[in-house]
CSV table of C-alpha atoms in Angstrom, one decimal:
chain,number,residue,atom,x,y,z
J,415,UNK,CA,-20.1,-57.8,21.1
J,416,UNK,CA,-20.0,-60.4,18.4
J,417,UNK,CA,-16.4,-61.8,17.1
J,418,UNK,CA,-16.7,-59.6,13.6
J,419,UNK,CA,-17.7,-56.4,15.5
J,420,UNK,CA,-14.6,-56.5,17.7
J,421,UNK,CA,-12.4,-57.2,15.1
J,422,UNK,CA,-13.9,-54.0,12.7
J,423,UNK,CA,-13.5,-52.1,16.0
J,424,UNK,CA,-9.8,-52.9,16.3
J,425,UNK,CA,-8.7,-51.9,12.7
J,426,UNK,CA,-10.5,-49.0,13.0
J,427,UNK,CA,-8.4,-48.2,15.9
J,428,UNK,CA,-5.1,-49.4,14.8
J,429,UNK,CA,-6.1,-47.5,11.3
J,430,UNK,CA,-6.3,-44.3,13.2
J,431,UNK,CA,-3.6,-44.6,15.5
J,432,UNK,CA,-1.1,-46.2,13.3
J,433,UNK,CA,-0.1,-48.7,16.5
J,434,UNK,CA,-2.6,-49.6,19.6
J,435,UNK,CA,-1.8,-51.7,22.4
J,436,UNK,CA,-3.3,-55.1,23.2
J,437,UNK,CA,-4.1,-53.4,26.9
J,438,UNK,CA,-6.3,-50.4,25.1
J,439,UNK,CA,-7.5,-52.5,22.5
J,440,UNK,CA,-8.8,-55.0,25.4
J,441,UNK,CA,-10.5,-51.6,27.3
J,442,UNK,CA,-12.0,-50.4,24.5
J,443,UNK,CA,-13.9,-53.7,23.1
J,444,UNK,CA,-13.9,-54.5,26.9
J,445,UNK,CA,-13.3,-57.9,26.7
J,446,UNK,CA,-9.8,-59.9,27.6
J,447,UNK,CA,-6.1,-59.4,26.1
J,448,UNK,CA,-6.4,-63.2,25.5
J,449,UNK,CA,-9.4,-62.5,23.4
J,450,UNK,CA,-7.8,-59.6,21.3
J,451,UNK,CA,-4.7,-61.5,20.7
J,452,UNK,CA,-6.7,-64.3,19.0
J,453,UNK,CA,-8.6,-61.4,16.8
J,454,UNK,CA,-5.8,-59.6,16.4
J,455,UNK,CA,-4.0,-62.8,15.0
J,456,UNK,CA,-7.3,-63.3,12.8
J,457,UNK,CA,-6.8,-59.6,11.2
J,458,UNK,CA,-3.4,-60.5,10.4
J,459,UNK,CA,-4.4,-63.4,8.8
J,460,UNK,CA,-6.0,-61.5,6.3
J,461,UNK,CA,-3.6,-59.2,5.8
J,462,UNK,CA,-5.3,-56.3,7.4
J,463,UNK,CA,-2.4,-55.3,10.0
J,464,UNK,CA,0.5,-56.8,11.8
J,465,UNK,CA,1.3,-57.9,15.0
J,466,UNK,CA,3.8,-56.8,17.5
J,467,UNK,CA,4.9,-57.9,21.2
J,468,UNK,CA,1.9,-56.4,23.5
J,469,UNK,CA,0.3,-54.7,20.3
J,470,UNK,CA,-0.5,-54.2,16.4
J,471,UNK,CA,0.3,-52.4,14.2
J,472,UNK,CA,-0.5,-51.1,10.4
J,473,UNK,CA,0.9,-53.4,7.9
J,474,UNK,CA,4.6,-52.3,6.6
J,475,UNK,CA,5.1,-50.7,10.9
J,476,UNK,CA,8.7,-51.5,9.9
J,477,UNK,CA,8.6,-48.1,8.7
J,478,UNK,CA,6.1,-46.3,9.0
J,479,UNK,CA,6.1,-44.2,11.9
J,480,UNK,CA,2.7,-42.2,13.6
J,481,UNK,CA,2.6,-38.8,13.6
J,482,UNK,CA,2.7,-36.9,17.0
J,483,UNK,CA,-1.2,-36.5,17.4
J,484,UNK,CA,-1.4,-40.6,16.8
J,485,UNK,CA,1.6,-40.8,19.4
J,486,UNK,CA,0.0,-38.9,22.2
J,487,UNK,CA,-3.1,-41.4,22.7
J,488,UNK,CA,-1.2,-44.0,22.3
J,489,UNK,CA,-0.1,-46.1,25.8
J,490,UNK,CA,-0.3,-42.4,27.6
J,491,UNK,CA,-1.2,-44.2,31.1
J,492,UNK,CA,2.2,-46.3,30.8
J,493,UNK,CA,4.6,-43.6,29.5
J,494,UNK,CA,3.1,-41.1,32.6
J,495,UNK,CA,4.0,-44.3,34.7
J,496,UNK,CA,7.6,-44.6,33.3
J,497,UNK,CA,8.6,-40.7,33.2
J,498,UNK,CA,6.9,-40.7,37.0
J,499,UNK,CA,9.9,-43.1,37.3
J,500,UNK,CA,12.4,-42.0,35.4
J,501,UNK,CA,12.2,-38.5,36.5
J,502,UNK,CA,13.8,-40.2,40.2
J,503,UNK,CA,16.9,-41.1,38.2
J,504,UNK,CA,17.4,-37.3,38.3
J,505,UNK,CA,18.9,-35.5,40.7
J,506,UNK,CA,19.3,-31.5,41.9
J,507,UNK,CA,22.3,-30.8,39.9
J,508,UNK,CA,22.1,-32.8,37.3
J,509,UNK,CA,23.2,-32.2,33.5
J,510,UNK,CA,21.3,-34.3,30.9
J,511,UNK,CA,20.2,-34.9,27.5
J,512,UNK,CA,16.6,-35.7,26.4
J,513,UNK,CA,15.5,-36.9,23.2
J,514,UNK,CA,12.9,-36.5,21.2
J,515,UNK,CA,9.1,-38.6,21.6
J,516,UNK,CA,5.9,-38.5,23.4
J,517,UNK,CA,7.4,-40.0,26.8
J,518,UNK,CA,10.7,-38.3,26.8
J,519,UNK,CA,8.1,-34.9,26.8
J,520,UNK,CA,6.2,-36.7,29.9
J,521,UNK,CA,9.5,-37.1,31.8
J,522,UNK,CA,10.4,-33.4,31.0
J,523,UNK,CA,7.1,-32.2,32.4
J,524,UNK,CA,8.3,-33.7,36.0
J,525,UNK,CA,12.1,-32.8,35.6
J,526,UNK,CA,10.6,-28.9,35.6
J,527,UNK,CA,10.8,-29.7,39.4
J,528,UNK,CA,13.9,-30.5,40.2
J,529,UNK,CA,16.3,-27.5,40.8
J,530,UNK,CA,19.7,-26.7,39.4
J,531,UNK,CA,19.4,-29.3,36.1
J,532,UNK,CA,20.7,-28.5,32.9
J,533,UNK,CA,18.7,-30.0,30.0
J,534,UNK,CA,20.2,-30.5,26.7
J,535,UNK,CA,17.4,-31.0,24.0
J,536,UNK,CA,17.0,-31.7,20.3
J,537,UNK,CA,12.7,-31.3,21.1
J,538,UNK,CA,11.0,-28.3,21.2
J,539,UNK,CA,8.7,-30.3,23.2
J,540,UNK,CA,10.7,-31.1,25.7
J,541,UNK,CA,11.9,-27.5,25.6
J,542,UNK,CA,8.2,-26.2,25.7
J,543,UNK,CA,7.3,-28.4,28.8
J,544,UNK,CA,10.7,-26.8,30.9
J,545,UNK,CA,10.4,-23.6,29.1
J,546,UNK,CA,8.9,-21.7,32.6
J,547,UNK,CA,10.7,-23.8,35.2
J,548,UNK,CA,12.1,-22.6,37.9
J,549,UNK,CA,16.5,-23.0,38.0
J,550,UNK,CA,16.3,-25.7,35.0
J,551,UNK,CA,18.1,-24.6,31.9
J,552,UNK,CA,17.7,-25.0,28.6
J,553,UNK,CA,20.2,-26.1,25.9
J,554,UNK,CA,18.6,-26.6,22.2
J,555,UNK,CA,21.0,-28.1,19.5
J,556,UNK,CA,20.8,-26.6,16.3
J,557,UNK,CA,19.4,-28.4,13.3
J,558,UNK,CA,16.1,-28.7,10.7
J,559,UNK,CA,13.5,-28.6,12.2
J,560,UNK,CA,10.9,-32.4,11.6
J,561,UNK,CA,7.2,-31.6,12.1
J,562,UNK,CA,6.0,-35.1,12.4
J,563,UNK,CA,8.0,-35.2,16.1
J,564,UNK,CA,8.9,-31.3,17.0
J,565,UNK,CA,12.8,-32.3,16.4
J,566,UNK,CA,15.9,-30.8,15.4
J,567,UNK,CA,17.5,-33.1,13.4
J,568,UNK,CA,20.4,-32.6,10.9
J,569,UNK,CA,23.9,-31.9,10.4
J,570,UNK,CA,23.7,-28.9,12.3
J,571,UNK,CA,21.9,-30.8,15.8
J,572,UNK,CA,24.8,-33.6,15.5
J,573,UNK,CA,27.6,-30.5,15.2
J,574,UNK,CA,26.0,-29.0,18.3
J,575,UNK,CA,26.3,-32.1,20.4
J,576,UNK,CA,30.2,-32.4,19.5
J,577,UNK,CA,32.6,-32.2,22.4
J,578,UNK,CA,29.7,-32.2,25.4
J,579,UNK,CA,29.6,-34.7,28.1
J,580,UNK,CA,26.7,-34.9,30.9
J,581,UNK,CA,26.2,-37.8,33.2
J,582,UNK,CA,22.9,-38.8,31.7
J,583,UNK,CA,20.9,-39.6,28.4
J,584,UNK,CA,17.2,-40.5,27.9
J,585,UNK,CA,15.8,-41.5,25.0
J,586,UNK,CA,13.2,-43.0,23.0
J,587,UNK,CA,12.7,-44.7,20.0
J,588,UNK,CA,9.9,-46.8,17.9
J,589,UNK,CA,11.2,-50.3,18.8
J,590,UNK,CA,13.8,-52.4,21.1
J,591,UNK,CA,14.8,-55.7,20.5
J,592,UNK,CA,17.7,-57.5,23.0
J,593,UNK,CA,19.5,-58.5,19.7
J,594,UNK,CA,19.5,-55.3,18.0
J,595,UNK,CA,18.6,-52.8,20.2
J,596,UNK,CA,16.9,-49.2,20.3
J,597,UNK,CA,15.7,-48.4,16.4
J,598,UNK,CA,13.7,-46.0,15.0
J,599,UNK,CA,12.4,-45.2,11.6
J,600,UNK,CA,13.4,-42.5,10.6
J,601,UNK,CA,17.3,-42.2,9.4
J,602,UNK,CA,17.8,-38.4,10.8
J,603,UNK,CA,16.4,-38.9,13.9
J,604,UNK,CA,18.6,-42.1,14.8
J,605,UNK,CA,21.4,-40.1,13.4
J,606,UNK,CA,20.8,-37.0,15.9
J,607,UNK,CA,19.8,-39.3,18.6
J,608,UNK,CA,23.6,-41.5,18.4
J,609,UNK,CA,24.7,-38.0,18.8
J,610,UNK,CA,22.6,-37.2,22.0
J,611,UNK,CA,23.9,-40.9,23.7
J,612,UNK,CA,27.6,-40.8,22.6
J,613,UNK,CA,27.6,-37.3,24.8
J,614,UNK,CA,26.0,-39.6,28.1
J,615,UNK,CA,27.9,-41.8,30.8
J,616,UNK,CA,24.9,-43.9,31.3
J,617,UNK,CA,21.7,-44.0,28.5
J,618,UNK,CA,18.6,-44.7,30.1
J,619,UNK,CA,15.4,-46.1,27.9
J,620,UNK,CA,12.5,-45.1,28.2
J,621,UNK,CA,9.9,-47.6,26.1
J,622,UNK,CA,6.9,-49.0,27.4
J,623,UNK,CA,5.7,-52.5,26.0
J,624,UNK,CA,4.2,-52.2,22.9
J,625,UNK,CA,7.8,-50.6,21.6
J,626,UNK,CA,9.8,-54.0,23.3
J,627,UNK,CA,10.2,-56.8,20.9
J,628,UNK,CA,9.5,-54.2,18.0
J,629,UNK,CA,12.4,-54.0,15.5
J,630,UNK,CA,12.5,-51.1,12.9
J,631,UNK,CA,14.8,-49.5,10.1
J,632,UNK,CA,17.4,-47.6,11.7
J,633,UNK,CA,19.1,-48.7,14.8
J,634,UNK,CA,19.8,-46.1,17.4
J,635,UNK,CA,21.4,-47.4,20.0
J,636,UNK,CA,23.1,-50.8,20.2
J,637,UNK,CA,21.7,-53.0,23.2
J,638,UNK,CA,25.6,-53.2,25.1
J,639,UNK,CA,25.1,-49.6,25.5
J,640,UNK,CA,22.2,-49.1,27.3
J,641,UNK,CA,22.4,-48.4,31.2
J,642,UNK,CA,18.9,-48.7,32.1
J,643,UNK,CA,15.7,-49.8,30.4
J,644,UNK,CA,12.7,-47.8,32.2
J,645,UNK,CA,9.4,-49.6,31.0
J,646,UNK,CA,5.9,-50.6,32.5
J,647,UNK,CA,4.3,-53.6,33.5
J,648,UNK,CA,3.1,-56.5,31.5
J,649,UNK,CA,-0.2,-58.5,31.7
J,650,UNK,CA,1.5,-62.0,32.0
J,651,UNK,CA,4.6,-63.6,32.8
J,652,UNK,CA,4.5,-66.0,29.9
J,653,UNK,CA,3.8,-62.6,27.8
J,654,UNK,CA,6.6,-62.0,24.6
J,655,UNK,CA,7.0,-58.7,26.5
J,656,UNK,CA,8.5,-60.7,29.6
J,657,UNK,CA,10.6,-62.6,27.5
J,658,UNK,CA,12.2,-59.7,26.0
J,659,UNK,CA,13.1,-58.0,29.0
J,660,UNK,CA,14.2,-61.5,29.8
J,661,UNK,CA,16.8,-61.4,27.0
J,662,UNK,CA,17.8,-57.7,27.3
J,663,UNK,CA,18.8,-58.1,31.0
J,664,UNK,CA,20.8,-61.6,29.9
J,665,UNK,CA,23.1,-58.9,27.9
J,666,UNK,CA,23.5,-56.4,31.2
J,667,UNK,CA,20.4,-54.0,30.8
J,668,UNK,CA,19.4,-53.0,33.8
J,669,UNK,CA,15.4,-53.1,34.1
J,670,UNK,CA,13.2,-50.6,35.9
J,671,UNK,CA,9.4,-51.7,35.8
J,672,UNK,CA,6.9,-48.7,36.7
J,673,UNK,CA,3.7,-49.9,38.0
J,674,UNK,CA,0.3,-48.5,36.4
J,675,UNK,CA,-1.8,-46.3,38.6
J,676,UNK,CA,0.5,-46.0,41.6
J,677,UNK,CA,3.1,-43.7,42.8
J,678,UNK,CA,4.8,-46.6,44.9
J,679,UNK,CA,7.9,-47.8,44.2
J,680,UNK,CA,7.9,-49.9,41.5
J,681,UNK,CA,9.5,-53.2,41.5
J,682,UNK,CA,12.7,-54.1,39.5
J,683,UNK,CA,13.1,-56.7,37.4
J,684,UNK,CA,14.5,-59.8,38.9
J,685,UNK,CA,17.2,-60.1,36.4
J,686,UNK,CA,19.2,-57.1,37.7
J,687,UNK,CA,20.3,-58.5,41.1
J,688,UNK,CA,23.9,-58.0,41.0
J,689,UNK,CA,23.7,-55.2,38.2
J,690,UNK,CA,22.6,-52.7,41.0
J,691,UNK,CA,25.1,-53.0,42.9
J,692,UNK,CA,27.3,-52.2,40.1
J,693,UNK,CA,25.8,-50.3,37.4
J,694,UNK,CA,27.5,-50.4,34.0
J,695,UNK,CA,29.3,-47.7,31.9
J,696,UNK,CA,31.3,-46.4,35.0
J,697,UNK,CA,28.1,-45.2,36.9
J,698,UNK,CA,28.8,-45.3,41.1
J,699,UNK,CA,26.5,-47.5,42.8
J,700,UNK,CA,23.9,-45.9,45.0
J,701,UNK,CA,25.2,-44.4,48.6
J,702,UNK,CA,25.0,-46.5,51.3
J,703,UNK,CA,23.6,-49.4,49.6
J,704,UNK,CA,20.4,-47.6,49.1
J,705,UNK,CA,17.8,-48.7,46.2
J,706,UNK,CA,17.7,-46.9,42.9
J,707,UNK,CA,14.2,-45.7,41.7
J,708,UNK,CA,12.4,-48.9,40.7
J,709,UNK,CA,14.9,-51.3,42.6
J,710,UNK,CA,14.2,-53.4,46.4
J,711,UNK,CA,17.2,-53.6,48.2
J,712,UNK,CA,18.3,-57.5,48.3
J,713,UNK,CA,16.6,-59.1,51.1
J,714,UNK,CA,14.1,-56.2,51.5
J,715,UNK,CA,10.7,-57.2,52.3
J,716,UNK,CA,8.1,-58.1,49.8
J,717,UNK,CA,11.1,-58.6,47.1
J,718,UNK,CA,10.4,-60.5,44.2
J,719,UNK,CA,12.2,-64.1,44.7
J,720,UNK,CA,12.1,-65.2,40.6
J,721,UNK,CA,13.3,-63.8,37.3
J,722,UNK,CA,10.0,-62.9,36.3
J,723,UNK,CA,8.1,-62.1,39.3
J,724,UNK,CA,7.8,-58.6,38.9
J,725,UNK,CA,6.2,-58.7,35.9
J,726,UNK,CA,2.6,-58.8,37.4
C-alpha cells in the first residue's frame, strides 16, 4: 500500500471513530506503528487531525468527545485486558462504585461473578451488564439521564452519592496526564464522577494507552488521589506512553499493566516497588505478603529488574 493510500485510510478511520489507536491503525494498514506514527505526523502536518500519546485524534480532541458506538470499537482488546485485571482487585464482599465508559462496562461484565458485592452506579450500562447476576446488588444514583454515554449525571446523581463510603472506586475518563490527572470533556460527567471518588478509600483507573498522556477540559480526578492506575501494555519502552506511566508512578500511582491476549498474571510496573507493600490512601497491604493482581512478589522469579521493563 502506497504512502498516500495509508494515510487516506487512517483519516478515514480516525474520522469515523473520533480517536484510533496507533496499534489498530498499524493492523488495519498492516504495516508498523513506526510507520503510522511518521504518517500520522504527516496528517497533522496538514492540519487534518491531531496526535496523541499511542494515538490520534480528530482535530479540537480537547473537547470533543466520541459517542458510545465510536467508543465501543475503539481499543476493545485492551480495555477486555484491563477489566480482566481489574475485576481481581475485587473481592466477595465487596462494596464499590463504578463509573461510567466503555471499560468500566467491561469490568462490570466480570464483577457479575463475584458473590456478595454491592455495586454503586451512575451507568445504566454498568447496571445492564449486572442487572441478572447472581448476589451482586445494584445501587443507581439518581440524576438526568446523557445519551451519548448511558449516564446519570446531575444535581440529583451528586445528591445521591452524599454521605456513602465503600472501600473502592473505578473510573474512567477521556485522558490522564501525571501533571494534571484524570479529565474528561464533558463538565457533568466530571462533576458526578468527583462525587463517585470522594465516596472511595482507594480510586482505581482504569485507561488504556491511547487515554495516558491525553489531557482534556475538565479534570476529574487530581493525580495525588489516585490509588491504582490499571492500564495495558505499550509497544516500546522509549514509547510517550512509558514515559507517562513513568511520571505518574514518580507522584505515588501505583501501576498495574494487563498483558494483551493472556489471562496470566500481568506484570507490574517497576516503579511501584515499595508502593505495594504499602498502598496509599489507608488501603492494608496484601495478607501475608502475597501479590496484588498485576504485581510479582519482590524477588519472585522472572520479575522485571528496571523501571521500564514491564513495558514490553
Amino acid at each position: 500500500m502506497f504512502a498516500a493510500e495509508r494515510r487516506q485510510l487512517i483519516l478515514e478511520m480516525v474520522r469515523a471513530n473520533g480517536a484510533v489507536s496507533l496499534r489498530e491503525l498499524a493492523r488495519v494498514v498492516q504495516t508498523s506503528e513506526v510507520t503510522v506514527r511518521r504518517d500520522v505526523r504527516a496528517l497533522e502536518a496538514e492540519g487534518l487531525l491531531d496526535r496523541r500519546h499511542g494515538g490520534a485524534v480528530l482535530p479540537g480532541g480537547f473537547s470533543r468527545e466520541p459517542g458510545y458506538p465510536q467508543k465501543t470499537h475503539l481499543a476493545a482488546a485492551e480495555k477486555s485486558a484491563i477489566a480482566d485485571l481489574a475485576a481481581g482487585l475485587v473481592e466477595e464482599g465487596d462494596a464499590v462504585v463504578v463509573g461510567a465508559g466503555t471499560t468500566t462496562q467491561e469490568l462490570a461484565r466480570r464483577l457479575a461473578r463475584v458473590p456478595g458485592l454491592t455495586v454503586v452506579t451512575n451507568s445504566l450500562l454498568v447496571a445492564q451488564a449486572l442487572a441478572h447476576a447472581n448476589r451482586v446488588e445494584v445501587v443507581m444514583t439518581g440524576g438526568t439521564l446523557r445519551g451519548s454515554n448511558y449516564a446519570l449525571v446531575g444535581s440529583g446523581a451528586e445528591q445521591s452519592l452524599h454521605g456513602l463510603r465503600v472501600s473502592k472506586a473505578f473510573v474512567s475518563g477521556s485522558g490522564l496526564t501525571a501533571e494534571r490527572g484524570l479529565s474528561t470533556t464533558n463538565m457533568l460527567s466530571a462533576s458526578v464522577d468527583r462525587a463517585l471518588v470522594q465516596a472511595a478509600g482507594e480510586v482505581i483507573v482504569l485507561a488504556d494507552h491511547t487515554k495516558l498522556g491525553t489531557d482534556t477540559m475538565f479534570q476529574t480526578v487530581p493525580t495525588e488521589a489516585i490509588t491504582r492506575l490499571v492500564t495495558d501494555e505499550t509497544s516500546a519502552a522509549d514509547d510517550p506512553t512509558a514515559r507517562e506511566l513513568d511520571a505518574l508512578a514518580d507522584c505515588g500511582v501505583q501501576i498495574s499493566v494487563a498483558p494483551l491476549g493472556s489471562a496470566v498474571e500481568a506484570p507490574v510496573h517497576p516503579a511501584q516497588g515499595a508502593q505495594a507493600a504499602a498502598p496509599r490512601r489507608g488501603a492494608p497491604p496484601p495478607p501475608g505478603g502475597s501479590p496484588l493482581p498485576g504485581q510479582r512478589r519482590p524477588g519472585a522469579p522472572g520479575q522485571l529488574p528496571t523501571r521500564l521493563a514491564s513495558i514490553r
